[in-house]
GROMACS .gro file of C-alpha atoms in nm:
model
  299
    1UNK     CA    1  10.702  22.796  20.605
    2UNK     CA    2  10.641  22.840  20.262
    3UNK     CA    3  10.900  22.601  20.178
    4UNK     CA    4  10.811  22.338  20.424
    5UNK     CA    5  10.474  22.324  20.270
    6UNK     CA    6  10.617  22.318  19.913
    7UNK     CA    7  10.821  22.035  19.971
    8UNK     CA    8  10.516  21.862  20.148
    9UNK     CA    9  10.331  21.867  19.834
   10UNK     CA   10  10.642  21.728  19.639
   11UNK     CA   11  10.677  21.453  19.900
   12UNK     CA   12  10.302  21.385  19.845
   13UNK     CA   13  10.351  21.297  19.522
   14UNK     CA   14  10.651  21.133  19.529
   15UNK     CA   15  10.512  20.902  19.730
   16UNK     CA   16  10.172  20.863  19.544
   17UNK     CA   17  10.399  20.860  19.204
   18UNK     CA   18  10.576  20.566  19.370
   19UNK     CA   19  10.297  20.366  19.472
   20UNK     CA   20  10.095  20.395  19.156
   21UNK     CA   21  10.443  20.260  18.979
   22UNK     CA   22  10.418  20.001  19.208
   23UNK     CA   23  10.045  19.895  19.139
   24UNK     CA   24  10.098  19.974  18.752
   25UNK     CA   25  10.397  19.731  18.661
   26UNK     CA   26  10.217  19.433  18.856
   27UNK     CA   27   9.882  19.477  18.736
   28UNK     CA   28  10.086  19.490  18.368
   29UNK     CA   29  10.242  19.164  18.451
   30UNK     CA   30   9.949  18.980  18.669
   31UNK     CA   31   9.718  18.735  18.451
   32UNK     CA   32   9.411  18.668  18.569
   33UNK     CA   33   9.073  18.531  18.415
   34UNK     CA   34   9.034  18.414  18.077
   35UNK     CA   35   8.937  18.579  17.738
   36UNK     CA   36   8.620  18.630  17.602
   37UNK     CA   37   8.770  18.645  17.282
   38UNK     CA   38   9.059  18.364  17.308
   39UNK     CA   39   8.944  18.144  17.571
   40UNK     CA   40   9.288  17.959  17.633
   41UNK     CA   41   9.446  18.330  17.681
   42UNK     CA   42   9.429  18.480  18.017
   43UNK     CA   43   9.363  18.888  18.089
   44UNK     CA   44   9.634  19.087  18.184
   45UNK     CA   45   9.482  19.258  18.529
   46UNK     CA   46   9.553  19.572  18.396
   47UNK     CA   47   9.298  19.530  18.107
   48UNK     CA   48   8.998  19.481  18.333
   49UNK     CA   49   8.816  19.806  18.327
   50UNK     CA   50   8.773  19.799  18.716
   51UNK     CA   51   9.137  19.797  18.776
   52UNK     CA   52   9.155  20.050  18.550
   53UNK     CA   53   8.927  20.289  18.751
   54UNK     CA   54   9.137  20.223  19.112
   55UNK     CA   55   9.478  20.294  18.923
   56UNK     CA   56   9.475  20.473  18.657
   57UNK     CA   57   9.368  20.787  18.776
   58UNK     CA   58   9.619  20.799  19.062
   59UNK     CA   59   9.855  20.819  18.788
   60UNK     CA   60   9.652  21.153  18.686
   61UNK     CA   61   9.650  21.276  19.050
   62UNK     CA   62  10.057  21.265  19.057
   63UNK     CA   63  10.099  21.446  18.734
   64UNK     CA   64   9.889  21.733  18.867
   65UNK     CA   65  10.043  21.738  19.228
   66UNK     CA   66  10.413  21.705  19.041
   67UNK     CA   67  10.295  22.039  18.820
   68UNK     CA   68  10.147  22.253  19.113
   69UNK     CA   69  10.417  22.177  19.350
   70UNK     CA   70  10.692  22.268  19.033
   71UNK     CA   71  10.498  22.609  18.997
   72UNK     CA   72  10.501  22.741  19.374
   73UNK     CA   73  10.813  22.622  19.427
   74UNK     CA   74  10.909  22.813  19.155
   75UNK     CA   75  10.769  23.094  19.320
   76UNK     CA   76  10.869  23.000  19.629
   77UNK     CA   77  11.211  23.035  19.543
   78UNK     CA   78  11.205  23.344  19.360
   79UNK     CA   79  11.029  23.551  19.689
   80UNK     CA   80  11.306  23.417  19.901
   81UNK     CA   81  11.547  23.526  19.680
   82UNK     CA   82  11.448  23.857  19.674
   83UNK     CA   83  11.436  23.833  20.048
   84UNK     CA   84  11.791  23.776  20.076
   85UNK     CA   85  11.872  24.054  19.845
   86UNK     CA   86  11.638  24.320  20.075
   87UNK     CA   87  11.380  24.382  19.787
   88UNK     CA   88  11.026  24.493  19.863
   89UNK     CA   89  10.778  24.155  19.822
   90UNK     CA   90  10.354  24.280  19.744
   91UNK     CA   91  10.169  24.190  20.126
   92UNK     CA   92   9.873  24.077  19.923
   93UNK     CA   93  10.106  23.806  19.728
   94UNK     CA   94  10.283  23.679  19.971
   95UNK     CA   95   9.959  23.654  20.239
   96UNK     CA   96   9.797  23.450  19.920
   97UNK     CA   97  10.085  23.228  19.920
   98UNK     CA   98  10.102  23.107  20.236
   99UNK     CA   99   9.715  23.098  20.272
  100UNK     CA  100   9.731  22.882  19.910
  101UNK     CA  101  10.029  22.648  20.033
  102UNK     CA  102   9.887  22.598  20.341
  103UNK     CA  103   9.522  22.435  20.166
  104UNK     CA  104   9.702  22.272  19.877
  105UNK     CA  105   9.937  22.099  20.179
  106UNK     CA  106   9.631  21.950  20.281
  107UNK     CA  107   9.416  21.857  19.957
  108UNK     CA  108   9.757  21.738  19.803
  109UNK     CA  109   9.847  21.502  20.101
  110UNK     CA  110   9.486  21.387  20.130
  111UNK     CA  111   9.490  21.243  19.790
  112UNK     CA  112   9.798  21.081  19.825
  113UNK     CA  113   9.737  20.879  20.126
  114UNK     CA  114   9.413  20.771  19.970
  115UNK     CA  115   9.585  20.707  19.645
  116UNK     CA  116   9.825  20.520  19.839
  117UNK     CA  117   9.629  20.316  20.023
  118UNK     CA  118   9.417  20.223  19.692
  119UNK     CA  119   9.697  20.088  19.547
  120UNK     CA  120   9.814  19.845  19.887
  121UNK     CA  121   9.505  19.727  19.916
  122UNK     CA  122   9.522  19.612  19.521
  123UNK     CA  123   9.836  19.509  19.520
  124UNK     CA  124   9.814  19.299  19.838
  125UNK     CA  125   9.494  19.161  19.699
  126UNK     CA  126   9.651  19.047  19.371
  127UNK     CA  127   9.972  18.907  19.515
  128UNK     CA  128  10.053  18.546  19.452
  129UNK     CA  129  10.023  18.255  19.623
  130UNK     CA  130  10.434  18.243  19.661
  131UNK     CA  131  10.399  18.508  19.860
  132UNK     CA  132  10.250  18.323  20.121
  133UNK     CA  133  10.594  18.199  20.191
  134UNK     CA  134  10.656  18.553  20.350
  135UNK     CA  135  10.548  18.568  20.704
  136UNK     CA  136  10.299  18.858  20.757
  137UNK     CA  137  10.524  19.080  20.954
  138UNK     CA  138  10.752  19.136  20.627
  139UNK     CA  139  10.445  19.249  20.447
  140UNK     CA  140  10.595  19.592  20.465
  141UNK     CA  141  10.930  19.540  20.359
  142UNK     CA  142  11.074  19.447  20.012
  143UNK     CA  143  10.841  19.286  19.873
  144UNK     CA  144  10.568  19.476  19.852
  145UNK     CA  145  10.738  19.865  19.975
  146UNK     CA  146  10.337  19.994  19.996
  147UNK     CA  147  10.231  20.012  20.382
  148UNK     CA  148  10.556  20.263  20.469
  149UNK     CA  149  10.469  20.485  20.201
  150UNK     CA  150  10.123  20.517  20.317
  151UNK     CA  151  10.305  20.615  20.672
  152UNK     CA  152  10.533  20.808  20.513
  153UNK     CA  153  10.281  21.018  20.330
  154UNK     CA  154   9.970  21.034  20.609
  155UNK     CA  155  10.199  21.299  20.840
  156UNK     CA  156  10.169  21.585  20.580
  157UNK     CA  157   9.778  21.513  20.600
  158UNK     CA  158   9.794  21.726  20.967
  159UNK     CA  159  10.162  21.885  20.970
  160UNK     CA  160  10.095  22.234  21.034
  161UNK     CA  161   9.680  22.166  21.090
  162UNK     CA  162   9.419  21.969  20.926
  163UNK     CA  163   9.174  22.163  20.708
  164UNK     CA  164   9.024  22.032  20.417
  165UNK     CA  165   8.928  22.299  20.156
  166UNK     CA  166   8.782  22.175  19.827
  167UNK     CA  167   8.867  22.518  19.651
  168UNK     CA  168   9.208  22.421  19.597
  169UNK     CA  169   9.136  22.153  19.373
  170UNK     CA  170   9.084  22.480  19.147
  171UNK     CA  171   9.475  22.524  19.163
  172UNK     CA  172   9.535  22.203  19.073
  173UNK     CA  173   9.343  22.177  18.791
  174UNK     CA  174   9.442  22.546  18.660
  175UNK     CA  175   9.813  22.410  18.702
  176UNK     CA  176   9.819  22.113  18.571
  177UNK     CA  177   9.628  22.323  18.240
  178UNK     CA  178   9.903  22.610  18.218
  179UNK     CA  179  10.139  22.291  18.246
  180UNK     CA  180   9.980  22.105  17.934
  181UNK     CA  181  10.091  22.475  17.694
  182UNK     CA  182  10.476  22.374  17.715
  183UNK     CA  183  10.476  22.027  17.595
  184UNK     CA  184  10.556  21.936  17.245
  185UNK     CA  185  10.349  21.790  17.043
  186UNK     CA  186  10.430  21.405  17.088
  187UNK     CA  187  10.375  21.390  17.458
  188UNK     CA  188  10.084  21.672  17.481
  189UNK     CA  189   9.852  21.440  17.372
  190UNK     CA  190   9.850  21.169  17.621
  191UNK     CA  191   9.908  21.396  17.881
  192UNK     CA  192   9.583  21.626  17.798
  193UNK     CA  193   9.417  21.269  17.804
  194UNK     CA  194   9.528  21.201  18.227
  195UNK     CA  195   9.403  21.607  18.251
  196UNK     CA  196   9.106  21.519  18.170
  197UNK     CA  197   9.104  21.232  18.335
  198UNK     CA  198   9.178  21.398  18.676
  199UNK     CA  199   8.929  21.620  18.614
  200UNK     CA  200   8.668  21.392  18.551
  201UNK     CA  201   8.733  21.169  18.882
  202UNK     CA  202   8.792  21.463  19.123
  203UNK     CA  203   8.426  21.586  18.979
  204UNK     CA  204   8.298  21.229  19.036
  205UNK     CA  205   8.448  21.180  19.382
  206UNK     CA  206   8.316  21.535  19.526
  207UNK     CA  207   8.006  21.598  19.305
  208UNK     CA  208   7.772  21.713  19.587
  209UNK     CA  209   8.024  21.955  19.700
  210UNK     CA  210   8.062  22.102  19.293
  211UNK     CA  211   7.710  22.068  19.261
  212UNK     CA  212   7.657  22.311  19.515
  213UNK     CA  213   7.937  22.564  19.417
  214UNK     CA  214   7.807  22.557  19.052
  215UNK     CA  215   7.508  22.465  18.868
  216UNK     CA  216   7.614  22.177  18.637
  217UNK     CA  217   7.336  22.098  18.360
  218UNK     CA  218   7.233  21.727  18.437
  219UNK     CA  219   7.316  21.630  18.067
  220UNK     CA  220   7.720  21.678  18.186
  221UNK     CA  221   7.612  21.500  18.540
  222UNK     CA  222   7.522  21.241  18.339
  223UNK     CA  223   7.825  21.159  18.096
  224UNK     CA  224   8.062  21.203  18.350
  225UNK     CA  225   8.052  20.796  18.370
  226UNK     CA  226   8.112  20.746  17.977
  227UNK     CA  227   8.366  21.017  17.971
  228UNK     CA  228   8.551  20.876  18.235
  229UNK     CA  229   8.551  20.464  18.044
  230UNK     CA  230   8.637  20.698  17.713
  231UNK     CA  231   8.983  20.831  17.958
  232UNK     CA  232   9.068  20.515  18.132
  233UNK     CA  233   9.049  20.340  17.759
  234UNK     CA  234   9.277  20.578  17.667
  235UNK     CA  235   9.516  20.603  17.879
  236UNK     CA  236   9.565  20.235  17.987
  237UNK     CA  237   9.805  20.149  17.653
  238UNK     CA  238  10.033  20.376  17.820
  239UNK     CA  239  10.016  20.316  18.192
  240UNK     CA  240  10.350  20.183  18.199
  241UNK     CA  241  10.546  20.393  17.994
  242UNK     CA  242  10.384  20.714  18.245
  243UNK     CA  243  10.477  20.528  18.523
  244UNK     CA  244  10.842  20.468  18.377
  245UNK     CA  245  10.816  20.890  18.352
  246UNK     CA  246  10.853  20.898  18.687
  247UNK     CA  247  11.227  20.731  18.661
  248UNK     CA  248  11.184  20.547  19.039
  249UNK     CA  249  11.465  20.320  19.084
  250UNK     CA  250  11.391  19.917  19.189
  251UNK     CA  251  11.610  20.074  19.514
  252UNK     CA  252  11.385  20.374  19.614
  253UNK     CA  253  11.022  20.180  19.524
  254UNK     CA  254  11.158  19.892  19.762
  255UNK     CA  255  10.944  19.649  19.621
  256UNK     CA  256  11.003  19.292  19.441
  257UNK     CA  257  10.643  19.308  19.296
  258UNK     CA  258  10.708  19.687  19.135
  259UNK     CA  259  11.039  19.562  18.957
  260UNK     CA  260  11.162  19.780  18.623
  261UNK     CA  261  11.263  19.441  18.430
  262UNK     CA  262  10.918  19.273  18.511
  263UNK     CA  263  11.062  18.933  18.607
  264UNK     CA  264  10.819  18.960  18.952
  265UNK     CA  265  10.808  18.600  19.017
  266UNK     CA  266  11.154  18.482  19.004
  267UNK     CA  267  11.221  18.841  19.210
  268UNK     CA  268  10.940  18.726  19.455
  269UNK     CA  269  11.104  18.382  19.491
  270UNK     CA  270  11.487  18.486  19.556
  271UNK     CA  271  11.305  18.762  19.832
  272UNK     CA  272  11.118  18.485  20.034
  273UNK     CA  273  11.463  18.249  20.037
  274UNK     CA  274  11.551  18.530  20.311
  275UNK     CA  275  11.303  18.479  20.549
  276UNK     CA  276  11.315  18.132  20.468
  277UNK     CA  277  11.635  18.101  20.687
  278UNK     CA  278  11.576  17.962  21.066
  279UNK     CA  279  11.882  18.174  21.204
  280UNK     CA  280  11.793  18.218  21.579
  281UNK     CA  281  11.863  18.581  21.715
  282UNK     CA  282  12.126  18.618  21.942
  283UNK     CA  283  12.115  18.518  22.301
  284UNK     CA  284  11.830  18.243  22.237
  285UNK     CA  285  11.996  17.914  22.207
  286UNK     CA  286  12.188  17.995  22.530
  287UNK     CA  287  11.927  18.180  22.715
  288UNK     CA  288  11.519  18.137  22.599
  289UNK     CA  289  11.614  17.832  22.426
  290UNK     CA  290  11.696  17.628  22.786
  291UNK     CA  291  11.382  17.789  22.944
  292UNK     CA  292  11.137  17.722  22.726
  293UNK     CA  293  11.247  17.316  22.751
  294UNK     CA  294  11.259  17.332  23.152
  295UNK     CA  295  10.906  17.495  23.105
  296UNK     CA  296  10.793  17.153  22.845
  297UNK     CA  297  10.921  16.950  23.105
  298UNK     CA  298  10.703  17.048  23.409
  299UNK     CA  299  10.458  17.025  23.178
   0.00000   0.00000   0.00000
């Protein structure tokens, strides 16, 4: 069981990871609106600070799933090795293990559907007028590889129960800290930045709920909103190289907008030649095809 859940929470963010790569490389390649600043320039999508609040942090939100779901496993592993070898495992430890996999199962699944379905409803939003050439029921295939992850990843939500319990964001944040001590120097600083970051939005998003577990002064209620422009400021010069991180291949992200080589368009455009084709399935032209004409002509 303990295993199942463990490799729940590493499917969770897999798929969030995936989707958030997705969302990133298009919104880096999308232009849209023109500069203040150089009006005959136009704004990468990315750059707008709004974008920035629906995508960025689900970058944040992988990282720390990715870390928890390394640690138990970790531990995971160990108690079933000494399983197999007959040696004695602490009651108390293992009953907190399954009681702790079973919550972070559900927290960690909960924010990646919703992370998931964030960045659809962007991407599908944002996609270009070419894509119009691709008939609706192919929105979830190649070219946009969103709407199955959001499947994929909404059955760990209530595999094994549903219970949402806002305590284990605790974990995740106390993971994702312990992770930030081994990292050297040239990558700690970027990644303290998307800690803080998660932080900061998970606070946002369930205030009432902290609010009533601890007494937060108002004065850090009320910077929360210039803390978190500070953290998406900082982190957006290197949304795409954290999204790289993840090393997805173009074959497992399934998606022509969420290509590594950024040539979307003329991707997009060699995509929609496939459902351009007017091959009739088999069995038509000798069967429906004859009845649908002696139905015209009675008409």
């Amino acid at each position: 069981m303990l295993q199942m859940r463990f490799h729940m929470m590493h499917g969770s963010a897999k798929a969030l990871s995936k989707a958030v790569t997705i969302a990133v490389r298009y919104s880096a390649i999308r232009l849209q609106g023109l500069d203040v600043s150089a009006p005959r320039r136009e704004v990468h999508v990315l750059d707008y600070q709004s974008q920035q609040h629906r995508v960025l942090p689900r970058i944040a939100e992988s990282f720390a799933i990715f870390a928890t779901s390394q640690v138990y496993s970790t531990f995971c592993t160990q108690a079933t090795t000494m399983v197999d070898q007959g040696e004695s495992i602490d009651a108390t430890t293992l009953a907190m293990a399954h009681a702790v996999s079973c919550a972070l199962k559900v927290v960690c699944s909960e924010v990646c559907t919703r992370g998931v379905e964030i960045c659809r409803r962007m991407v599908l939003f944002l996609s270009p007028e070419s894509s119009r050439l691709i008939p609706h029921h192919a929105e979830s295939d190649s070219w946009l590889g969103l709407p199955e992850l959001g499947g994929f990843a909404a059955q760990f939500v209530t595999a094994e129960g549903e219970n949402y319990v806002i305590s284990q964001q605790y974990v995740l944040v106390h993971e994702f800290s312990a992770h930030l001590t081994s990292l050297s120097p040239s990558t700690k600083s970027i990644t303290t930045s998307l800690f803080d970051l998660f932080c900061v939005t998970q606070l946002q998003e369930d205030l009432a709920d902290f609010i009533g577990l601890v007494n937060l002064p108002a004065s850090v209620r009320g910077s929360l909103h210039d803390r978190l422009v500070a953290l998406l400021a900082a982190v957006r010069p290197h949304a795409v190289a954290l999204v790289d991180a993840f090393d997805h291949s173009d074959i497992s992200l399934n998606s022509t907008l969420g290509r590594a080589h950024g040539q979307v368009y003329e991707s997009l455009m060699q995509s929609s030649l496939l459902y351009a084709k007017d091959d009739a399935i088999p069995g038509f032209t000798d069967y429906l095809q004859p009845l649908r004409r002696l139905h015209e002509s009675r008409l």
